[in-house]
JSON list of C-alpha atoms in Angstrom, two decimals:
[
{"chain": "A", "resi": 1, "resn": "MET", "atom": "CA", "xyz": [0.00, 0.00, 0.00]},
{"chain": "A", "resi": 2, "resn": "ALA", "atom": "CA", "xyz": [1.34, 3.47, -0.85]},
{"chain": "A", "resi": 3, "resn": "THR", "atom": "CA", "xyz": [2.60, 5.52, 2.04]},
{"chain": "A", "resi": 4, "resn": "THR", "atom": "CA", "xyz": [1.55, 9.13, 2.43]},
{"chain": "A", "resi": 5, "resn": "LEU", "atom": "CA", "xyz": [3.97, 12.02, 2.16]},
{"chain": "A", "resi": 6, "resn": "ILE", "atom": "CA", "xyz": [4.75, 13.54, 5.53]},
{"chain": "A", "resi": 7, "resn": "LYS", "atom": "CA", "xyz": [4.39, 17.28, 4.99]},
{"chain": "A", "resi": 8, "resn": "GLU", "atom": "CA", "xyz": [6.64, 18.20, 7.90]},
{"chain": "A", "resi": 9, "resn": "SER", "atom": "CA", "xyz": [9.60, 16.49, 6.18]},
{"chain": "A", "resi": 10, "resn": "GLN", "atom": "CA", "xyz": [9.17, 18.07, 2.76]},
{"chain": "A", "resi": 11, "resn": "ASN", "atom": "CA", "xyz": [12.26, 20.20, 3.27]},
{"chain": "A", "resi": 12, "resn": "ASP", "atom": "CA", "xyz": [14.33, 16.99, 3.30]},
{"chain": "A", "resi": 13, "resn": "ALA", "atom": "CA", "xyz": [15.39, 15.45, 0.01]},
{"chain": "A", "resi": 14, "resn": "THR", "atom": "CA", "xyz": [13.38, 12.25, -0.32]},
{"chain": "A", "resi": 15, "resn": "VAL", "atom": "CA", "xyz": [13.72, 9.27, -2.63]},
{"chain": "A", "resi": 16, "resn": "PHE", "atom": "CA", "xyz": [10.28, 8.52, -4.05]},
{"chain": "A", "resi": 17, "resn": "VAL", "atom": "CA", "xyz": [9.85, 4.93, -5.20]},
{"chain": "A", "resi": 18, "resn": "VAL", "atom": "CA", "xyz": [6.92, 4.45, -7.59]},
{"chain": "A", "resi": 19, "resn": "ASP", "atom": "CA", "xyz": [6.43, 0.81, -8.60]},
{"chain": "A", "resi": 20, "resn": "ASP", "atom": "CA", "xyz": [3.41, -1.49, -8.61]},
{"chain": "A", "resi": 21, "resn": "ASP", "atom": "CA", "xyz": [5.61, -4.43, -7.56]},
{"chain": "A", "resi": 22, "resn": "GLU", "atom": "CA", "xyz": [5.48, -4.57, -3.75]},
{"chain": "A", "resi": 23, "resn": "ALA", "atom": "CA", "xyz": [8.67, -6.63, -3.51]},
{"chain": "A", "resi": 24, "resn": "VAL", "atom": "CA", "xyz": [10.58, -4.07, -5.57]},
{"chain": "A", "resi": 25, "resn": "ARG", "atom": "CA", "xyz": [9.23, -1.20, -3.48]},
{"chain": "A", "resi": 26, "resn": "GLU", "atom": "CA", "xyz": [10.24, -2.88, -0.25]},
{"chain": "A", "resi": 27, "resn": "SER", "atom": "CA", "xyz": [13.66, -3.86, -1.59]},
{"chain": "A", "resi": 28, "resn": "ILE", "atom": "CA", "xyz": [14.53, -0.38, -2.85]},
{"chain": "A", "resi": 29, "resn": "GLY", "atom": "CA", "xyz": [13.04, 1.23, 0.24]},
{"chain": "A", "resi": 30, "resn": "GLU", "atom": "CA", "xyz": [15.15, -0.87, 2.57]},
{"chain": "A", "resi": 31, "resn": "LEU", "atom": "CA", "xyz": [18.24, -0.24, 0.44]},
{"chain": "A", "resi": 32, "resn": "MET", "atom": "CA", "xyz": [17.77, 3.53, 0.68]},
{"chain": "A", "resi": 33, "resn": "ARG", "atom": "CA", "xyz": [17.04, 3.48, 4.40]},
{"chain": "A", "resi": 34, "resn": "VAL", "atom": "CA", "xyz": [20.14, 1.40, 5.10]},
{"chain": "A", "resi": 35, "resn": "HIS", "atom": "CA", "xyz": [22.18, 4.14, 3.41]},
{"chain": "A", "resi": 36, "resn": "GLY", "atom": "CA", "xyz": [20.49, 6.88, 5.39]},
{"chain": "A", "resi": 37, "resn": "LEU", "atom": "CA", "xyz": [18.25, 8.20, 2.62]},
{"chain": "A", "resi": 38, "resn": "PRO", "atom": "CA", "xyz": [14.64, 9.17, 3.42]},
{"chain": "A", "resi": 39, "resn": "VAL", "atom": "CA", "xyz": [12.25, 7.21, 1.24]},
{"chain": "A", "resi": 40, "resn": "GLN", "atom": "CA", "xyz": [8.54, 7.25, 0.40]},
{"chain": "A", "resi": 41, "resn": "SER", "atom": "CA", "xyz": [6.93, 4.43, -1.61]},
{"chain": "A", "resi": 42, "resn": "PHE", "atom": "CA", "xyz": [3.89, 4.42, -3.88]},
{"chain": "A", "resi": 43, "resn": "ALA", "atom": "CA", "xyz": [2.14, 1.55, -5.65]},
{"chain": "A", "resi": 44, "resn": "ASP", "atom": "CA", "xyz": [0.84, 3.68, -8.52]},
{"chain": "A", "resi": 45, "resn": "ALA", "atom": "CA", "xyz": [1.60, 6.91, -10.31]},
{"chain": "A", "resi": 46, "resn": "TRP", "atom": "CA", "xyz": [-1.57, 8.77, -9.32]},
{"chain": "A", "resi": 47, "resn": "SER", "atom": "CA", "xyz": [-1.04, 8.39, -5.57]},
{"chain": "A", "resi": 48, "resn": "PHE", "atom": "CA", "xyz": [2.53, 9.66, -6.04]},
{"chain": "A", "resi": 49, "resn": "LEU", "atom": "CA", "xyz": [1.37, 12.68, -8.07]},
{"chain": "A", "resi": 50, "resn": "ASP", "atom": "CA", "xyz": [-1.27, 13.50, -5.46]},
{"chain": "A", "resi": 51, "resn": "ALA", "atom": "CA", "xyz": [1.43, 13.60, -2.77]},
{"chain": "A", "resi": 52, "resn": "VAL", "atom": "CA", "xyz": [3.99, 15.93, -4.37]},
{"chain": "A", "resi": 53, "resn": "ASP", "atom": "CA", "xyz": [4.01, 19.58, -5.39]},
{"chain": "A", "resi": 54, "resn": "GLU", "atom": "CA", "xyz": [6.39, 22.35, -6.49]},
{"chain": "A", "resi": 55, "resn": "GLU", "atom": "CA", "xyz": [7.97, 22.51, -3.03]},
{"chain": "A", "resi": 56, "resn": "THR", "atom": "CA", "xyz": [8.82, 18.81, -2.87]},
{"chain": "A", "resi": 57, "resn": "THR", "atom": "CA", "xyz": [12.53, 17.99, -2.99]},
{"chain": "A", "resi": 58, "resn": "GLY", "atom": "CA", "xyz": [14.33, 14.76, -3.80]},
{"chain": "A", "resi": 59, "resn": "CYS", "atom": "CA", "xyz": [14.28, 12.38, -6.75]},
{"chain": "A", "resi": 60, "resn": "VAL", "atom": "CA", "xyz": [11.96, 9.72, -8.22]},
{"chain": "A", "resi": 61, "resn": "LEU", "atom": "CA", "xyz": [12.70, 6.08, -8.97]},
{"chain": "A", "resi": 62, "resn": "LEU", "atom": "CA", "xyz": [9.90, 5.51, -11.46]},
{"chain": "A", "resi": 63, "resn": "ASP", "atom": "CA", "xyz": [8.76, 2.21, -12.93]},
{"chain": "A", "resi": 64, "resn": "VAL", "atom": "CA", "xyz": [7.69, 2.34, -16.60]},
{"chain": "A", "resi": 65, "resn": "ARG", "atom": "CA", "xyz": [4.90, -0.23, -16.82]},
{"chain": "A", "resi": 66, "resn": "MET", "atom": "CA", "xyz": [2.23, 0.18, -14.16]},
{"chain": "A", "resi": 67, "resn": "PRO", "atom": "CA", "xyz": [-1.57, -0.20, -14.14]},
{"chain": "A", "resi": 68, "resn": "GLY", "atom": "CA", "xyz": [-3.34, 3.06, -14.90]},
{"chain": "A", "resi": 69, "resn": "LEU", "atom": "CA", "xyz": [-0.90, 5.87, -15.56]},
{"chain": "A", "resi": 70, "resn": "SER", "atom": "CA", "xyz": [2.46, 4.67, -16.89]},
{"chain": "A", "resi": 71, "resn": "GLY", "atom": "CA", "xyz": [5.82, 5.88, -15.65]},
{"chain": "A", "resi": 72, "resn": "LEU", "atom": "CA", "xyz": [6.34, 8.01, -18.74]},
{"chain": "A", "resi": 73, "resn": "GLY", "atom": "CA", "xyz": [2.86, 9.47, -18.23]},
{"chain": "A", "resi": 74, "resn": "ALA", "atom": "CA", "xyz": [3.75, 10.35, -14.65]},
{"chain": "A", "resi": 75, "resn": "GLN", "atom": "CA", "xyz": [7.00, 11.92, -15.82]},
{"chain": "A", "resi": 76, "resn": "LYS", "atom": "CA", "xyz": [5.07, 14.10, -18.29]},
{"chain": "A", "resi": 77, "resn": "ALA", "atom": "CA", "xyz": [2.59, 15.08, -15.55]},
{"chain": "A", "resi": 78, "resn": "LEU", "atom": "CA", "xyz": [5.46, 16.29, -13.36]},
{"chain": "A", "resi": 79, "resn": "LEU", "atom": "CA", "xyz": [6.66, 18.53, -16.18]},
{"chain": "A", "resi": 80, "resn": "VAL", "atom": "CA", "xyz": [3.17, 19.93, -16.81]},
{"chain": "A", "resi": 81, "resn": "ARG", "atom": "CA", "xyz": [2.74, 20.72, -13.11]},
{"chain": "A", "resi": 82, "resn": "GLY", "atom": "CA", "xyz": [6.12, 22.43, -12.88]},
{"chain": "A", "resi": 83, "resn": "ILE", "atom": "CA", "xyz": [7.46, 19.94, -10.34]},
{"chain": "A", "resi": 84, "resn": "HIS", "atom": "CA", "xyz": [11.24, 19.83, -10.65]},
{"chain": "A", "resi": 85, "resn": "LEU", "atom": "CA", "xyz": [11.99, 16.34, -9.38]},
{"chain": "A", "resi": 86, "resn": "PRO", "atom": "CA", "xyz": [14.75, 14.46, -11.23]},
{"chain": "A", "resi": 87, "resn": "VAL", "atom": "CA", "xyz": [13.53, 11.12, -12.53]},
{"chain": "A", "resi": 88, "resn": "ILE", "atom": "CA", "xyz": [15.42, 7.84, -12.72]},
{"chain": "A", "resi": 89, "resn": "ILE", "atom": "CA", "xyz": [13.47, 5.37, -14.84]},
{"chain": "A", "resi": 90, "resn": "VAL", "atom": "CA", "xyz": [13.59, 1.86, -13.34]},
{"chain": "A", "resi": 91, "resn": "THR", "atom": "CA", "xyz": [12.15, -0.94, -15.46]},
{"chain": "A", "resi": 92, "resn": "GLY", "atom": "CA", "xyz": [12.34, -4.60, -16.21]},
{"chain": "A", "resi": 93, "resn": "HIS", "atom": "CA", "xyz": [11.19, -3.93, -19.75]},
{"chain": "A", "resi": 94, "resn": "GLY", "atom": "CA", "xyz": [13.97, -1.63, -20.88]},
{"chain": "A", "resi": 95, "resn": "ASP", "atom": "CA", "xyz": [14.39, -1.02, -24.58]},
{"chain": "A", "resi": 96, "resn": "VAL", "atom": "CA", "xyz": [15.88, 1.68, -26.76]},
{"chain": "A", "resi": 97, "resn": "ASP", "atom": "CA", "xyz": [12.58, 3.39, -27.59]},
{"chain": "A", "resi": 98, "resn": "THR", "atom": "CA", "xyz": [11.56, 3.61, -23.94]},
{"chain": "A", "resi": 99, "resn": "ALA", "atom": "CA", "xyz": [14.95, 5.01, -22.97]},
{"chain": "A", "resi": 100, "resn": "ILE", "atom": "CA", "xyz": [14.82, 7.61, -25.74]},
{"chain": "A", "resi": 101, "resn": "ASN", "atom": "CA", "xyz": [11.31, 8.74, -24.77]},
{"chain": "A", "resi": 102, "resn": "ALA", "atom": "CA", "xyz": [12.26, 9.00, -21.11]},
{"chain": "A", "resi": 103, "resn": "MET", "atom": "CA", "xyz": [15.38, 11.02, -21.88]},
{"chain": "A", "resi": 104, "resn": "ARG", "atom": "CA", "xyz": [13.49, 13.32, -24.23]},
{"chain": "A", "resi": 105, "resn": "GLN", "atom": "CA", "xyz": [11.11, 14.11, -21.39]},
{"chain": "A", "resi": 106, "resn": "GLY", "atom": "CA", "xyz": [14.05, 14.94, -19.15]},
{"chain": "A", "resi": 107, "resn": "ALA", "atom": "CA", "xyz": [14.78, 11.72, -17.27]},
{"chain": "A", "resi": 108, "resn": "THR", "atom": "CA", "xyz": [18.12, 11.87, -15.49]},
{"chain": "A", "resi": 109, "resn": "ASP", "atom": "CA", "xyz": [18.94, 8.19, -15.87]},
{"chain": "A", "resi": 110, "resn": "PHE", "atom": "CA", "xyz": [17.59, 4.84, -17.02]},
{"chain": "A", "resi": 111, "resn": "VAL", "atom": "CA", "xyz": [18.30, 1.59, -15.18]},
{"chain": "A", "resi": 112, "resn": "CYS", "atom": "CA", "xyz": [17.03, -1.93, -15.81]},
{"chain": "A", "resi": 113, "resn": "LYS", "atom": "CA", "xyz": [16.01, -4.59, -13.32]},
{"chain": "A", "resi": 114, "resn": "PRO", "atom": "CA", "xyz": [17.83, -6.40, -11.93]},
{"chain": "A", "resi": 115, "resn": "PHE", "atom": "CA", "xyz": [20.34, -3.77, -10.82]},
{"chain": "A", "resi": 116, "resn": "ARG", "atom": "CA", "xyz": [23.21, -3.64, -8.36]},
{"chain": "A", "resi": 117, "resn": "GLY", "atom": "CA", "xyz": [22.17, -1.96, -5.13]},
{"chain": "A", "resi": 118, "resn": "SER", "atom": "CA", "xyz": [25.48, -0.14, -4.63]},
{"chain": "A", "resi": 119, "resn": "GLN", "atom": "CA", "xyz": [25.33, 1.37, -8.10]},
{"chain": "A", "resi": 120, "resn": "LEU", "atom": "CA", "xyz": [21.73, 2.51, -7.64]},
{"chain": "A", "resi": 121, "resn": "VAL", "atom": "CA", "xyz": [22.54, 4.17, -4.31]},
{"chain": "A", "resi": 122, "resn": "GLN", "atom": "CA", "xyz": [25.56, 5.90, -5.82]},
{"chain": "A", "resi": 123, "resn": "ARG", "atom": "CA", "xyz": [23.48, 7.22, -8.71]},
{"chain": "A", "resi": 124, "resn": "VAL", "atom": "CA", "xyz": [20.71, 8.39, -6.38]},
{"chain": "A", "resi": 125, "resn": "ARG", "atom": "CA", "xyz": [23.23, 10.29, -4.24]},
{"chain": "A", "resi": 126, "resn": "GLN", "atom": "CA", "xyz": [24.64, 11.97, -7.36]},
{"chain": "A", "resi": 127, "resn": "VAL", "atom": "CA", "xyz": [21.17, 12.94, -8.55]},
{"chain": "A", "resi": 128, "resn": "LEU", "atom": "CA", "xyz": [20.21, 14.33, -5.14]},
{"chain": "A", "resi": 129, "resn": "ALA", "atom": "CA", "xyz": [23.38, 16.44, -5.04]},
{"chain": "A", "resi": 130, "resn": "GLN", "atom": "CA", "xyz": [22.65, 17.80, -8.52]},
{"chain": "A", "resi": 131, "resn": "GLU", "atom": "CA", "xyz": [19.03, 18.49, -7.62]},
{"chain": "A", "resi": 132, "resn": "ALA", "atom": "CA", "xyz": [20.10, 20.41, -4.50]},
{"chain": "A", "resi": 133, "resn": "GLU", "atom": "CA", "xyz": [22.39, 22.63, -6.57]},
{"chain": "A", "resi": 134, "resn": "HIS", "atom": "CA", "xyz": [19.67, 23.22, -9.16]},
{"chain": "A", "resi": 135, "resn": "ARG", "atom": "CA", "xyz": [17.23, 24.10, -6.39]},
{"chain": "A", "resi": 136, "resn": "ARG", "atom": "CA", "xyz": [19.67, 26.63, -4.93]},
{"chain": "A", "resi": 137, "resn": "ALA", "atom": "CA", "xyz": [20.11, 28.15, -8.40]},
{"chain": "A", "resi": 138, "resn": "ARG", "atom": "CA", "xyz": [16.33, 28.43, -8.84]},
{"chain": "A", "resi": 139, "resn": "GLU", "atom": "CA", "xyz": [16.02, 30.08, -5.43]},
{"chain": "A", "resi": 140, "resn": "ARG", "atom": "CA", "xyz": [18.77, 32.58, -6.29]},
{"chain": "A", "resi": 141, "resn": "GLN", "atom": "CA", "xyz": [17.08, 33.38, -9.58]},
{"chain": "A", "resi": 142, "resn": "SER", "atom": "CA", "xyz": [13.70, 33.76, -7.90]},
{"chain": "A", "resi": 143, "resn": "GLY", "atom": "CA", "xyz": [15.19, 36.15, -5.33]},
{"chain": "A", "resi": 144, "resn": "ILE", "atom": "CA", "xyz": [16.80, 38.25, -8.04]},
{"chain": "A", "resi": 145, "resn": "HIS", "atom": "CA", "xyz": [13.56, 38.35, -10.02]},
{"chain": "A", "resi": 146, "resn": "ASP", "atom": "CA", "xyz": [11.66, 39.53, -6.93]},
{"chain": "A", "resi": 147, "resn": "ARG", "atom": "CA", "xyz": [14.12, 42.36, -6.29]},
{"chain": "A", "resi": 148, "resn": "ILE", "atom": "CA", "xyz": [14.20, 43.54, -9.90]},
{"chain": "A", "resi": 149, "resn": "SER", "atom": "CA", "xyz": [10.38, 43.44, -10.01]},
{"chain": "A", "resi": 150, "resn": "ARG", "atom": "CA", "xyz": [10.38, 46.19, -7.35]},
{"chain": "A", "resi": 151, "resn": "LEU", "atom": "CA", "xyz": [11.82, 48.64, -9.86]},
{"chain": "A", "resi": 152, "resn": "ASN", "atom": "CA", "xyz": [9.42, 50.93, -11.68]},
{"chain": "A", "resi": 153, "resn": "ASP", "atom": "CA", "xyz": [9.63, 51.41, -15.45]},
{"chain": "A", "resi": 154, "resn": "GLY", "atom": "CA", "xyz": [11.93, 54.40, -15.20]},
{"chain": "A", "resi": 155, "resn": "GLU", "atom": "CA", "xyz": [14.33, 52.65, -12.86]},
{"chain": "A", "resi": 156, "resn": "ARG", "atom": "CA", "xyz": [14.32, 49.54, -15.03]},
{"chain": "A", "resi": 157, "resn": "ALA", "atom": "CA", "xyz": [15.19, 51.64, -18.09]},
{"chain": "A", "resi": 158, "resn": "VAL", "atom": "CA", "xyz": [18.14, 53.17, -16.22]},
{"chain": "A", "resi": 159, "resn": "LEU", "atom": "CA", "xyz": [19.25, 49.75, -15.01]},
{"chain": "A", "resi": 160, "resn": "GLU", "atom": "CA", "xyz": [19.25, 48.36, -18.56]},
{"chain": "A", "resi": 161, "resn": "ALA", "atom": "CA", "xyz": [21.33, 51.34, -19.72]},
{"chain": "A", "resi": 162, "resn": "VAL", "atom": "CA", "xyz": [23.76, 51.02, -16.80]},
{"chain": "A", "resi": 163, "resn": "VAL", "atom": "CA", "xyz": [24.45, 47.34, -17.42]},
{"chain": "A", "resi": 164, "resn": "ALA", "atom": "CA", "xyz": [25.00, 48.21, -21.09]},
{"chain": "A", "resi": 165, "resn": "GLY", "atom": "CA", "xyz": [27.88, 50.41, -19.91]},
{"chain": "A", "resi": 166, "resn": "LYS", "atom": "CA", "xyz": [26.32, 53.79, -20.76]},
{"chain": "A", "resi": 167, "resn": "PRO", "atom": "CA", "xyz": [27.36, 56.86, -18.73]},
{"chain": "A", "resi": 168, "resn": "ASN", "atom": "CA", "xyz": [24.78, 58.94, -16.87]},
{"chain": "A", "resi": 169, "resn": "LYS", "atom": "CA", "xyz": [24.82, 61.84, -19.35]},
{"chain": "A", "resi": 170, "resn": "LEU", "atom": "CA", "xyz": [24.11, 59.53, -22.29]},
{"chain": "A", "resi": 171, "resn": "ILE", "atom": "CA", "xyz": [21.37, 57.76, -20.34]},
{"chain": "A", "resi": 172, "resn": "ALA", "atom": "CA", "xyz": [19.74, 61.11, -19.57]},
{"chain": "A", "resi": 173, "resn": "ARG", "atom": "CA", "xyz": [19.76, 62.12, -23.24]},
{"chain": "A", "resi": 174, "resn": "GLN", "atom": "CA", "xyz": [18.40, 58.78, -24.47]},
{"chain": "A", "resi": 175, "resn": "LEU", "atom": "CA", "xyz": [15.62, 58.68, -21.85]},
{"chain": "A", "resi": 176, "resn": "HIS", "atom": "CA", "xyz": [14.86, 62.41, -22.22]},
{"chain": "A", "resi": 177, "resn": "VAL", "atom": "CA", "xyz": [15.27, 63.07, -18.51]},
{"chain": "A", "resi": 178, "resn": "SER", "atom": "CA", "xyz": [17.59, 65.25, -16.48]},
{"chain": "A", "resi": 179, "resn": "LEU", "atom": "CA", "xyz": [20.96, 64.09, -15.17]},
{"chain": "A", "resi": 180, "resn": "SER", "atom": "CA", "xyz": [19.70, 64.49, -11.61]},
{"chain": "A", "resi": 181, "resn": "THR", "atom": "CA", "xyz": [16.78, 62.17, -12.42]},
{"chain": "A", "resi": 182, "resn": "VAL", "atom": "CA", "xyz": [19.18, 59.48, -13.67]},
{"chain": "A", "resi": 183, "resn": "GLU", "atom": "CA", "xyz": [21.30, 59.84, -10.53]},
{"chain": "A", "resi": 184, "resn": "ALA", "atom": "CA", "xyz": [18.20, 59.63, -8.32]},
{"chain": "A", "resi": 185, "resn": "ARG", "atom": "CA", "xyz": [17.02, 56.50, -10.12]},
{"chain": "A", "resi": 186, "resn": "ARG", "atom": "CA", "xyz": [20.43, 54.92, -9.72]},
{"chain": "A", "resi": 187, "resn": "ARG", "atom": "CA", "xyz": [20.26, 55.59, -5.97]},
{"chain": "A", "resi": 188, "resn": "ARG", "atom": "CA", "xyz": [16.87, 53.88, -5.77]},
{"chain": "A", "resi": 189, "resn": "ILE", "atom": "CA", "xyz": [18.21, 50.98, -7.84]},
{"chain": "A", "resi": 190, "resn": "ARG", "atom": "CA", "xyz": [21.07, 50.52, -5.35]},
{"chain": "A", "resi": 191, "resn": "GLU", "atom": "CA", "xyz": [18.60, 50.60, -2.46]},
{"chain": "A", "resi": 192, "resn": "LYS", "atom": "CA", "xyz": [16.14, 48.14, -4.01]},
{"chain": "A", "resi": 193, "resn": "LEU", "atom": "CA", "xyz": [18.73, 45.70, -5.39]},
{"chain": "A", "resi": 194, "resn": "GLY", "atom": "CA", "xyz": [21.15, 46.02, -2.51]},
{"chain": "A", "resi": 195, "resn": "THR", "atom": "CA", "xyz": [24.14, 46.81, -4.70]},
{"chain": "A", "resi": 196, "resn": "GLY", "atom": "CA", "xyz": [25.55, 49.41, -7.04]},
{"chain": "A", "resi": 197, "resn": "ASN", "atom": "CA", "xyz": [28.42, 47.26, -8.25]},
{"chain": "A", "resi": 198, "resn": "LEU", "atom": "CA", "xyz": [28.24, 47.14, -12.05]},
{"chain": "A", "resi": 199, "resn": "SER", "atom": "CA", "xyz": [29.47, 43.55, -12.42]},
{"chain": "A", "resi": 200, "resn": "VAL", "atom": "CA", "xyz": [26.92, 42.37, -9.85]},
{"chain": "A", "resi": 201, "resn": "LEU", "atom": "CA", "xyz": [24.14, 44.30, -11.60]},
{"chain": "A", "resi": 202, "resn": "VAL", "atom": "CA", "xyz": [25.09, 42.71, -14.91]},
{"chain": "A", "resi": 203, "resn": "ARG", "atom": "CA", "xyz": [24.93, 39.22, -13.40]},
{"chain": "A", "resi": 204, "resn": "MET", "atom": "CA", "xyz": [21.58, 39.99, -11.77]},
{"chain": "A", "resi": 205, "resn": "VAL", "atom": "CA", "xyz": [20.06, 41.20, -15.03]},
{"chain": "A", "resi": 206, "resn": "ASP", "atom": "CA", "xyz": [21.46, 38.23, -16.96]},
{"chain": "A", "resi": 207, "resn": "CYS", "atom": "CA", "xyz": [20.02, 35.87, -14.35]},
{"chain": "A", "resi": 208, "resn": "GLU", "atom": "CA", "xyz": [16.63, 37.62, -14.41]},
{"chain": "A", "resi": 209, "resn": "ARG", "atom": "CA", "xyz": [16.50, 37.41, -18.21]},
{"chain": "A", "resi": 210, "resn": "ALA", "atom": "CA", "xyz": [17.35, 33.71, -18.07]}
]
């Protein structure tokens, strides 16, 4: 029977095992727990999808062939819902076409049953480390976007000109404002973004555009 996701532990990276084979779920679950990795198991794709959201962290060990929604269908549903959980496809029916479809949808890896436990644990640890770094990058980008969104249109225009390397006098002429207005906007930009360093501003704008 599928276990429920404990909301209080969502901040911890969890290994989600989605497989209709109870023996496989128990085997992988025990393997992960022995190596100190939190694990949640689900017997079908729908119960797994009902338990995760955009704030969930970890990775998914996802079986391909299951009753109801297939593993590839669940993988696509994660993408549609904007849930950034790396997926490792685990199947006893591995073939080239399945692997290609999984990778096209963004699967991180593809392993076939039977597999060596030590290799699976090693790969899961690698994926969790990568996911943690990606999550930190998304959080940095989100924070930058929030700060830049505080700028009004005039301040944003000055910011774009500043990162393009234009001096204040040229910015004033191009925006048809006074030099003192440009200087005042630059002060507000420093206050709202927390920096006036040009190289930092350039990186922030590049990140926000990305």
